[in-house]
Structures are given as structure tokens and as C-alpha cells.
PDB file of C-alpha atoms in Angstrom:
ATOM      1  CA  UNK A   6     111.556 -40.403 -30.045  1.00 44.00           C
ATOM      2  CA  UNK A   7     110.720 -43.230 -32.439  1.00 42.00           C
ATOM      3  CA  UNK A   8     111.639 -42.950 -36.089  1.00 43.00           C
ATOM      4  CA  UNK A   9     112.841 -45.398 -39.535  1.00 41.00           C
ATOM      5  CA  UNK A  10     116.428 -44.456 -38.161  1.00 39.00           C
ATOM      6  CA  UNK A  11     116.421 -45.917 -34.643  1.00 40.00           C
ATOM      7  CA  UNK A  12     118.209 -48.903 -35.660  1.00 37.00           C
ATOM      8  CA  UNK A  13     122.134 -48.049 -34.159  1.00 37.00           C
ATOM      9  CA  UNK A  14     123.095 -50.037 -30.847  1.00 40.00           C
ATOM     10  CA  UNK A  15     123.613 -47.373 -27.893  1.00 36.00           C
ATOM     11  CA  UNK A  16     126.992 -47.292 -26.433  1.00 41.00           C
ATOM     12  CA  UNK A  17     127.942 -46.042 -23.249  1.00 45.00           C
ATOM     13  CA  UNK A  18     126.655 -42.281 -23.971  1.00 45.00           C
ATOM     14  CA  UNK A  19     124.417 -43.576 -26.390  1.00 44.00           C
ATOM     15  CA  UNK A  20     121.317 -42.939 -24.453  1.00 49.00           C
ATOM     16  CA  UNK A  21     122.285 -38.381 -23.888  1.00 49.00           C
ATOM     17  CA  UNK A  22     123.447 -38.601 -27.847  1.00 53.00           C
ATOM     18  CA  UNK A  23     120.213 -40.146 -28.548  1.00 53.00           C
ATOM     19  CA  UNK A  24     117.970 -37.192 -26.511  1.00 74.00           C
ATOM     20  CA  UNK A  25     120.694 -34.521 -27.923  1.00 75.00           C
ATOM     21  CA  UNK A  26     119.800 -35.802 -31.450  1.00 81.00           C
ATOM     22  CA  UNK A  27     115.818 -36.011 -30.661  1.00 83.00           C
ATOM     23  CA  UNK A  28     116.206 -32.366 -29.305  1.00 84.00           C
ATOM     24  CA  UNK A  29     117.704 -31.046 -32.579  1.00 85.00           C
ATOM     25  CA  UNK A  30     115.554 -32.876 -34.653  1.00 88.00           C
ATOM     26  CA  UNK A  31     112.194 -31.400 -33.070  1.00 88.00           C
ATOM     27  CA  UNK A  32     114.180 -28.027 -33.469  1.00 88.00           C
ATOM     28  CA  UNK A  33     114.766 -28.643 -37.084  1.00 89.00           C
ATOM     29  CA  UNK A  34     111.112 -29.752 -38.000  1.00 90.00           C
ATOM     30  CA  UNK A  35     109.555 -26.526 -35.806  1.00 91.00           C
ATOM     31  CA  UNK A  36     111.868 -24.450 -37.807  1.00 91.00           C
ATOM     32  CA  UNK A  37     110.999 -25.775 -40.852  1.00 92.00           C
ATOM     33  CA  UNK A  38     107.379 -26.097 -40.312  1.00 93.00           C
ATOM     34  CA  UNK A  39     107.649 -22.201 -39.339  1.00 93.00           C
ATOM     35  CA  UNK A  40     108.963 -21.706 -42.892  1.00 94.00           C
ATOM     36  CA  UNK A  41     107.342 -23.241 -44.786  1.00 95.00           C
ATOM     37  CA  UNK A  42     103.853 -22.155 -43.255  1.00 96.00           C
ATOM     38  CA  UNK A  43     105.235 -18.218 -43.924  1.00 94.00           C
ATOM     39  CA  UNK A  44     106.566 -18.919 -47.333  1.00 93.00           C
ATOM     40  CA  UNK A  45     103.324 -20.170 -48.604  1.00 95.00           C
ATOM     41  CA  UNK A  46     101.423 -17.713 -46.201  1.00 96.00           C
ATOM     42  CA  UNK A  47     103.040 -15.047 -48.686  1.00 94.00           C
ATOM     43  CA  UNK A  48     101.647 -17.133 -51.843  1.00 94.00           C
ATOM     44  CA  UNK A  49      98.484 -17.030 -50.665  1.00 95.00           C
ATOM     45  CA  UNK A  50      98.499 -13.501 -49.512  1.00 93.00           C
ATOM     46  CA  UNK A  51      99.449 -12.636 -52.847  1.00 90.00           C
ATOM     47  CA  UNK A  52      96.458 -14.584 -54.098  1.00 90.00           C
ATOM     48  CA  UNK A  53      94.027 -12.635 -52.011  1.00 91.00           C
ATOM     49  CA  UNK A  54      95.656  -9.534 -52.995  1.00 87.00           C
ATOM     50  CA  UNK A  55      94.917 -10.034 -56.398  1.00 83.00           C
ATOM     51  CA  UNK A  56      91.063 -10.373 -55.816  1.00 80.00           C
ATOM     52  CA  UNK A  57      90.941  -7.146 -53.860  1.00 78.00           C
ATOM     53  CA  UNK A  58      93.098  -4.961 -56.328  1.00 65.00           C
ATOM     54  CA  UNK A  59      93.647  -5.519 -60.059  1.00 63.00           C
ATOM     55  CA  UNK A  60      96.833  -2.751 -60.484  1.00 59.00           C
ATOM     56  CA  UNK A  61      99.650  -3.239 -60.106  1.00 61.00           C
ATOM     57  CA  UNK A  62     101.022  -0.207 -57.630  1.00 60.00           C
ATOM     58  CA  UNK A  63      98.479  -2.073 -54.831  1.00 66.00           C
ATOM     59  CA  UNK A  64      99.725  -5.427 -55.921  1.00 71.00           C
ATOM     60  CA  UNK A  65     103.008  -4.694 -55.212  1.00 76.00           C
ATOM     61  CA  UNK A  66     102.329  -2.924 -52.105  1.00 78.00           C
ATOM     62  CA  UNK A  67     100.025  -5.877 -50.872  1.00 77.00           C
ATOM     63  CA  UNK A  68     103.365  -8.278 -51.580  1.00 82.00           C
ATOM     64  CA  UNK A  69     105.591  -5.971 -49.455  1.00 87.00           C
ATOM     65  CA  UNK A  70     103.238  -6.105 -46.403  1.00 89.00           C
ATOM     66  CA  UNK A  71     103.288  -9.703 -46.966  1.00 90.00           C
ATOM     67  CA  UNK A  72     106.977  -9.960 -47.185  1.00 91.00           C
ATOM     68  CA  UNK A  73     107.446  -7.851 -44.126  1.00 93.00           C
ATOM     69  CA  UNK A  74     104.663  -9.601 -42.237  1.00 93.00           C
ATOM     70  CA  UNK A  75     106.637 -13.485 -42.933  1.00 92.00           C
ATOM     71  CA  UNK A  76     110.145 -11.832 -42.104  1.00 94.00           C
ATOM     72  CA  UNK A  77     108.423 -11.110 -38.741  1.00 94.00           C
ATOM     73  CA  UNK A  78     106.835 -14.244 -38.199  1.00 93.00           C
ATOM     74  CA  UNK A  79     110.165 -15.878 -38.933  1.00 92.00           C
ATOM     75  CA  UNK A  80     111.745 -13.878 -36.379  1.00 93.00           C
ATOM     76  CA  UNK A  81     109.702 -14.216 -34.118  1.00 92.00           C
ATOM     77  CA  UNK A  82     109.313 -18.480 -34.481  1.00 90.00           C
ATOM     78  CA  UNK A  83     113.324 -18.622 -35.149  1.00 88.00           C
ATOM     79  CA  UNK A  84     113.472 -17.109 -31.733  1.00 89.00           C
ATOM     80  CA  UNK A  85     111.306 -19.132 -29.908  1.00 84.00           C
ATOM     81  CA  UNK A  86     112.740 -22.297 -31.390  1.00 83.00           C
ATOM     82  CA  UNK A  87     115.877 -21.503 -29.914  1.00 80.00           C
ATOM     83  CA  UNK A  88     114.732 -21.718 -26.489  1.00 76.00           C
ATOM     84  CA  UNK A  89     114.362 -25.209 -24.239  1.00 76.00           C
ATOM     85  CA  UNK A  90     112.259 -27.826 -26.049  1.00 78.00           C
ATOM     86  CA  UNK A  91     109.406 -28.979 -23.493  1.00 75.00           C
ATOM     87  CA  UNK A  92     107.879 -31.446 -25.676  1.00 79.00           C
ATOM     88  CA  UNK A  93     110.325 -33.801 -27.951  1.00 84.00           C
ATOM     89  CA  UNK A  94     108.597 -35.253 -31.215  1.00 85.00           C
ATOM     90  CA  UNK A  95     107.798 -38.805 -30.960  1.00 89.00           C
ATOM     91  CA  UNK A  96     107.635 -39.687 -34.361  1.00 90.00           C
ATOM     92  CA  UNK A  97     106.102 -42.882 -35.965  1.00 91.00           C
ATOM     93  CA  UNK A  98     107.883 -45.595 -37.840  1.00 91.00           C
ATOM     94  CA  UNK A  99     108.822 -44.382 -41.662  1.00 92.00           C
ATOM     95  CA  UNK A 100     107.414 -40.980 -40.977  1.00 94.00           C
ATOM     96  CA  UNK A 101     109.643 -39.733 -43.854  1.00 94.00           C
ATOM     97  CA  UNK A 102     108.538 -41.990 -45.889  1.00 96.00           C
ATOM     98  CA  UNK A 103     105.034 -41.116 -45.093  1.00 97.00           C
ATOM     99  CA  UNK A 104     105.021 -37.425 -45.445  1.00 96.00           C
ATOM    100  CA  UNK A 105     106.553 -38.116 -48.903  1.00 97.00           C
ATOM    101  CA  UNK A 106     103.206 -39.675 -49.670  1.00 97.00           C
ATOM    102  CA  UNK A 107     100.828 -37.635 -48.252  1.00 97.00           C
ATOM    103  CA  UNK A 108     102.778 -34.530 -49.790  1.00 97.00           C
ATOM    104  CA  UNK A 109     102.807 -36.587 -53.250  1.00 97.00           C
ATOM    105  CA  UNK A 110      99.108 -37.582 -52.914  1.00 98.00           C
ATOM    106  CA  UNK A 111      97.990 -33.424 -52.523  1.00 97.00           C
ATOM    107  CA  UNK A 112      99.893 -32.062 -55.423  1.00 97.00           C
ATOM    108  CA  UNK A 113      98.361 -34.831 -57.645  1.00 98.00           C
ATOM    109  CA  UNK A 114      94.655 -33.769 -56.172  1.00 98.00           C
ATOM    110  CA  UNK A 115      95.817 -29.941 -56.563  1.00 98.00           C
ATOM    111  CA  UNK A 116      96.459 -30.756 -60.914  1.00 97.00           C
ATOM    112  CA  UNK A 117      93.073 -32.448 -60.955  1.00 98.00           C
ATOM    113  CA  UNK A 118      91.311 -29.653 -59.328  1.00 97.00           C
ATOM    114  CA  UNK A 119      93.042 -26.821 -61.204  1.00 97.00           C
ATOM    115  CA  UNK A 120      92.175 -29.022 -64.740  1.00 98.00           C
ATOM    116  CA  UNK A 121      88.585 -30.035 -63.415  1.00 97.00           C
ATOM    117  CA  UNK A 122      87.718 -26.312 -62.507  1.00 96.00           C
ATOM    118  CA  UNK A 123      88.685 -25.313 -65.672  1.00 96.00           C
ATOM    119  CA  UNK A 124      87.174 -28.220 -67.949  1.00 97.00           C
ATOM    120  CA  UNK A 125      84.317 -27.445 -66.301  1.00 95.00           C
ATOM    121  CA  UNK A 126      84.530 -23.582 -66.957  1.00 95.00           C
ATOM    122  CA  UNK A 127      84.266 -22.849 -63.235  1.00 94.00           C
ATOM    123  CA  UNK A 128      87.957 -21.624 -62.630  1.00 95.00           C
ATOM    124  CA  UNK A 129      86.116 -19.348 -59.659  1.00 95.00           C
ATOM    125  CA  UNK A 130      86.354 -22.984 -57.574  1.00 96.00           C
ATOM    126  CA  UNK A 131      90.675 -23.395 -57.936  1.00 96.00           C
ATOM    127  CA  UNK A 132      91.222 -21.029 -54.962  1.00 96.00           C
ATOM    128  CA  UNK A 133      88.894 -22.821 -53.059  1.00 97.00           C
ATOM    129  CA  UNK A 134      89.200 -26.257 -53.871  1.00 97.00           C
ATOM    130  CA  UNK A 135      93.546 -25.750 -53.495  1.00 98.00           C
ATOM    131  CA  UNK A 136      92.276 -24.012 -50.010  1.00 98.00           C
ATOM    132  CA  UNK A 137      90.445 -27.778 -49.316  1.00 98.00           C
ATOM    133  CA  UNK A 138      93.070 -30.007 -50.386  1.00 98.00           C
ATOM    134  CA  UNK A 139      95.777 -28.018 -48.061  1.00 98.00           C
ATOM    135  CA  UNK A 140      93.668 -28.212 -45.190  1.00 97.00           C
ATOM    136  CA  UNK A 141      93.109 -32.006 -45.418  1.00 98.00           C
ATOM    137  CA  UNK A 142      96.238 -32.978 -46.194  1.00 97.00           C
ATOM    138  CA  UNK A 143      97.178 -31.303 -42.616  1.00 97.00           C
ATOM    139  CA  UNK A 144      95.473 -33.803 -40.422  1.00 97.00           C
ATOM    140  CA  UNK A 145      98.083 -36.986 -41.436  1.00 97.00           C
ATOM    141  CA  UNK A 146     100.746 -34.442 -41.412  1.00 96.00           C
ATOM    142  CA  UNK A 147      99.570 -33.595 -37.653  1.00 95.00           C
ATOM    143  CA  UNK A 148     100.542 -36.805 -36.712  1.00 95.00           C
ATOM    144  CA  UNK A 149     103.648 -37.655 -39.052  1.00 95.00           C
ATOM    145  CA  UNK A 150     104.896 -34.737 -37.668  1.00 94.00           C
ATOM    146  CA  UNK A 151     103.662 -35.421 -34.219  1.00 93.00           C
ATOM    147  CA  UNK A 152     102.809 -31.492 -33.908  1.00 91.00           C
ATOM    148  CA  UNK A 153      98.854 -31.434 -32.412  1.00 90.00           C
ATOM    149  CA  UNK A 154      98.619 -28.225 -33.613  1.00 90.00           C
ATOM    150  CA  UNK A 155      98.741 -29.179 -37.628  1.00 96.00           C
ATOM    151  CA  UNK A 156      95.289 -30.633 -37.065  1.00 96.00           C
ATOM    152  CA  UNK A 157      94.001 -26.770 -35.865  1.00 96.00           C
ATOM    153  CA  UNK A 158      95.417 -25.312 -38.985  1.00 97.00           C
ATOM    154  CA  UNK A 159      93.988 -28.461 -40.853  1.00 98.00           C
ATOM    155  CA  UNK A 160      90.612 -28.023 -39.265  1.00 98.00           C
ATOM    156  CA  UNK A 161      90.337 -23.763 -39.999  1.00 98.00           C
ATOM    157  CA  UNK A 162      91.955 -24.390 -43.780  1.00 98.00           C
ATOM    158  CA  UNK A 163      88.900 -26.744 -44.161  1.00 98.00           C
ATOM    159  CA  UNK A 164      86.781 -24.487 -42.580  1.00 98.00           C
ATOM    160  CA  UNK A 165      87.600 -21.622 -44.578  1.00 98.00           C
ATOM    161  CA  UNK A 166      87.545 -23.526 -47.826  1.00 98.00           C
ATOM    162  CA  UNK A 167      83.539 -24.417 -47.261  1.00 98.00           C
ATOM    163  CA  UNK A 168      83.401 -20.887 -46.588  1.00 98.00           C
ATOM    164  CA  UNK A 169      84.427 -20.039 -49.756  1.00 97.00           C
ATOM    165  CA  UNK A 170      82.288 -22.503 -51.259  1.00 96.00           C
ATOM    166  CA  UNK A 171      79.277 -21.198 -49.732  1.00 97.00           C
ATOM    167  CA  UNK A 172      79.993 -17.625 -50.806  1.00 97.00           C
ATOM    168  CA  UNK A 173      80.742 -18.622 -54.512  1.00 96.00           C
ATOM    169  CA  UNK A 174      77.232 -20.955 -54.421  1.00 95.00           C
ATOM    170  CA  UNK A 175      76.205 -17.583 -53.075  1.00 96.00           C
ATOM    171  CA  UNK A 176      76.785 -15.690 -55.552  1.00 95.00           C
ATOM    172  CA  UNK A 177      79.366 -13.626 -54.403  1.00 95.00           C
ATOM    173  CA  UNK A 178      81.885 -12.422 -57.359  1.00 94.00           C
ATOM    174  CA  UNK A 179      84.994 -14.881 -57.799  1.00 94.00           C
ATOM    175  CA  UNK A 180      87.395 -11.982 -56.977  1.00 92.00           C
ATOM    176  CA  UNK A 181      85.831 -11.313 -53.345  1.00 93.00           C
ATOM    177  CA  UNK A 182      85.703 -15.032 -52.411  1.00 95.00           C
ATOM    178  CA  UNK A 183      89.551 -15.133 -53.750  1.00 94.00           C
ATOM    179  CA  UNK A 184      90.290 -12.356 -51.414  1.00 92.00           C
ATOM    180  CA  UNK A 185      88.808 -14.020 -48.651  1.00 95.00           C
ATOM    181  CA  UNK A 186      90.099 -17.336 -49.135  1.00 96.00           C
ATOM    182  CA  UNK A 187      93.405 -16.095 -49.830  1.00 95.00           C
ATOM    183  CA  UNK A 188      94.023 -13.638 -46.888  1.00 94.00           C
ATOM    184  CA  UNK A 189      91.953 -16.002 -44.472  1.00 96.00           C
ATOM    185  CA  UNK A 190      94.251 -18.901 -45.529  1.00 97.00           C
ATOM    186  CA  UNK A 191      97.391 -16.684 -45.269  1.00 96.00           C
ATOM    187  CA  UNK A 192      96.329 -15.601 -41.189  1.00 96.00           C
ATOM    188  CA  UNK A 193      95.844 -18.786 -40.479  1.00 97.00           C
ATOM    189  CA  UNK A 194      99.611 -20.001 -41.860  1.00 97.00           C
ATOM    190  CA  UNK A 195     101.194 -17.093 -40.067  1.00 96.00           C
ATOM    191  CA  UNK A 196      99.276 -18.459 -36.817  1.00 95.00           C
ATOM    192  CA  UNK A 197     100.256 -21.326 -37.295  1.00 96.00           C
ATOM    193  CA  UNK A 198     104.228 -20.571 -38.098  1.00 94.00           C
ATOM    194  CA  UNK A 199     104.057 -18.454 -34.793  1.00 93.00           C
ATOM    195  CA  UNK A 200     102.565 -21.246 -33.062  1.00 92.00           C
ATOM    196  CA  UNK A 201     104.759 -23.995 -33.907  1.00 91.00           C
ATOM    197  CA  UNK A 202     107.965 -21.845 -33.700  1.00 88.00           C
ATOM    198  CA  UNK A 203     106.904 -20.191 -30.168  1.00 87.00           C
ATOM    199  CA  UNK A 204     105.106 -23.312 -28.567  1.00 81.00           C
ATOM    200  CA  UNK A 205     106.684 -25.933 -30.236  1.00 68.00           C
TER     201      UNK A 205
END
């Protein structure tokens, strides 16, 4: 594993503590990429939610499912992370320092879509356009992360964003492309927590 930390001399030892601490460190960033895919799977669940029902009972009933649905998923990723790691990260130089920037970089984008969309009077295009920025901003986390399977999520996030694109150039009513988007966007997180916790 390379990282911004490999700077310590080995001593005798040094090379097992080295592949102990690469072991728990590709633990730690499947778990965490499993949780943080589910947590915002729920957001965007939520999101889609809201474009199929307006009340509240169905909202409320849509968050539960989505609740019980990431409680799963975490389960079922915490699990698998806890089993042999096949395939230690190999992480570049200043990959922290990296993902800082790329993370940075799409929340700034995110602000200037939600205040362009709604300059513009098109607020129909924030779901969308948030959908596009996530998806993109997957494919230098893919390899900051070194996990090959970012750039799938990165790729169908994309995907689904043009989607909803098309459908709102369409025609198709704001709340039906927000459903899609939203519930698309929150399958493919979930697959994607599952993968990365299960497959590593």
C-alpha cells in the first residue's frame, strides 16, 4: 500500500505491522464507503419519495422502507467486511489530501447548480443536475480510493442523470423525473454499499 504516511523506517517486524495496518485500513475505507453510500442512499430515497407521494402518511412510510432497507445493507456490507481482505488498497501519494479536493470541488458545483436552477426558474433541473455532479465526482474518487468499482457507480449516476434530463426535455412532469432520479440514484448507492462491503 502506498500512501502520504509511508514515511516511518521498518524495524524488525516492521514489514507484518505494515500489511496488518494496510489490512485495517482497506477495512476501514470499505466500511466507510458502505456507509456513507446507504446514508445518502436514504436522502435520495427520500427525494424520490417525495415526487411519487405528496402526504405525509406515504412519506413517512416511504422513509421507513428506506431506513429498513440501509440497516440491511449495512448488515449485510459490515459482515462481509469482516471477512479476509483479498485485495489490499494501494493508495496514491496524498490521497487524503486529494479526496478533500475533489469532495470540496462537488459541493461548490452542487451551490451553483441549486442557485443556477433556480435563477433561471427551472428548479425541475436540481435533482438532476445534484444526480450529475455525484456521479462525476465518483470517477477520481475510484481511484483515490483505489476501489474499481466507484467508477460503475460513477458511470450509472451519470447515466441516470442524462436520463433525467431527457425525460424533463421530454416533457415529463418534474415530480415523476424526481421520483425516478431519486429512487434510481438510491438502488444504485445500495448496490454499490453491498458491493464494496461484500467484494471489497
Amino acid at each position: 500500500m502506498t500512501s502520504n504516511t509511508d514515511t516511518t523506517p521498518l524495524g524488525p517486524g516492521g514489514a507484518a505491522t505494515a500489511d496488518a495496518e494496510c489490512l485495517d485500513l482497506t477495512r476501514t475505507l470499505r466500511r466507510r464507503g458502505a456507509a456513507v453510500f446507504s446514508v445518502f442512499a436514504v436522502v435520495w430515497a427520500l427525494a424520490g419519495a417525495s415526487g411519487v407521494a405528496s402526504a405525509l402518511a406515504p412519506t413517512l412510510v416511504g422513509a421507513a422502507v428506506a431506513v429498513a432497507v440501509t440497516a440491511a445493507v449495512l448488515v449485510v456490507a459490515f459482515r462481509g467486511t469482516a471477512g479476509p481482505v483479498t485485495r489490499p488498497v494501494r493508495l496514491p501519494e496524498r490521497w487524503q489530501r486529494g479526496i478533500g479536493l475533489v469532495n470540496g470541488i462537488q459541493l461548490v458545483v452542487i451551490f451553483a447548480v441549486i442557485a443556477a436552477s433556480n435563477a433561471s426558474g427551472h428548479p425541475a433541473f436540481i435533482p438532476v443536475g445534484i444526480c450529475l455532479v455525484v456521479g462525476l465526482h465518483f470517477f477520481p474518487l475510484a481511484r483515490l480510493y483505489d476501489q474499481r468499482q466507484y467508477t460503475a457507480t460513477a458511470a450509472l449516476l451519470t447515466a441516470l442523470a442524462v436520463v433525467g434530463f431527457g425525460l424533463l426535455l421530454a416533457g415529463m412532469a418534474a415530480e415523476s423525473v424526481r421520483a425516478v432520479v431519486g429512487l434510481g440514484a438510491a438502488l444504485v448507492l445500495w448496490g454499490s454499499a453491498l458491493h464494496v462491503g461484500t467484494r471489497g
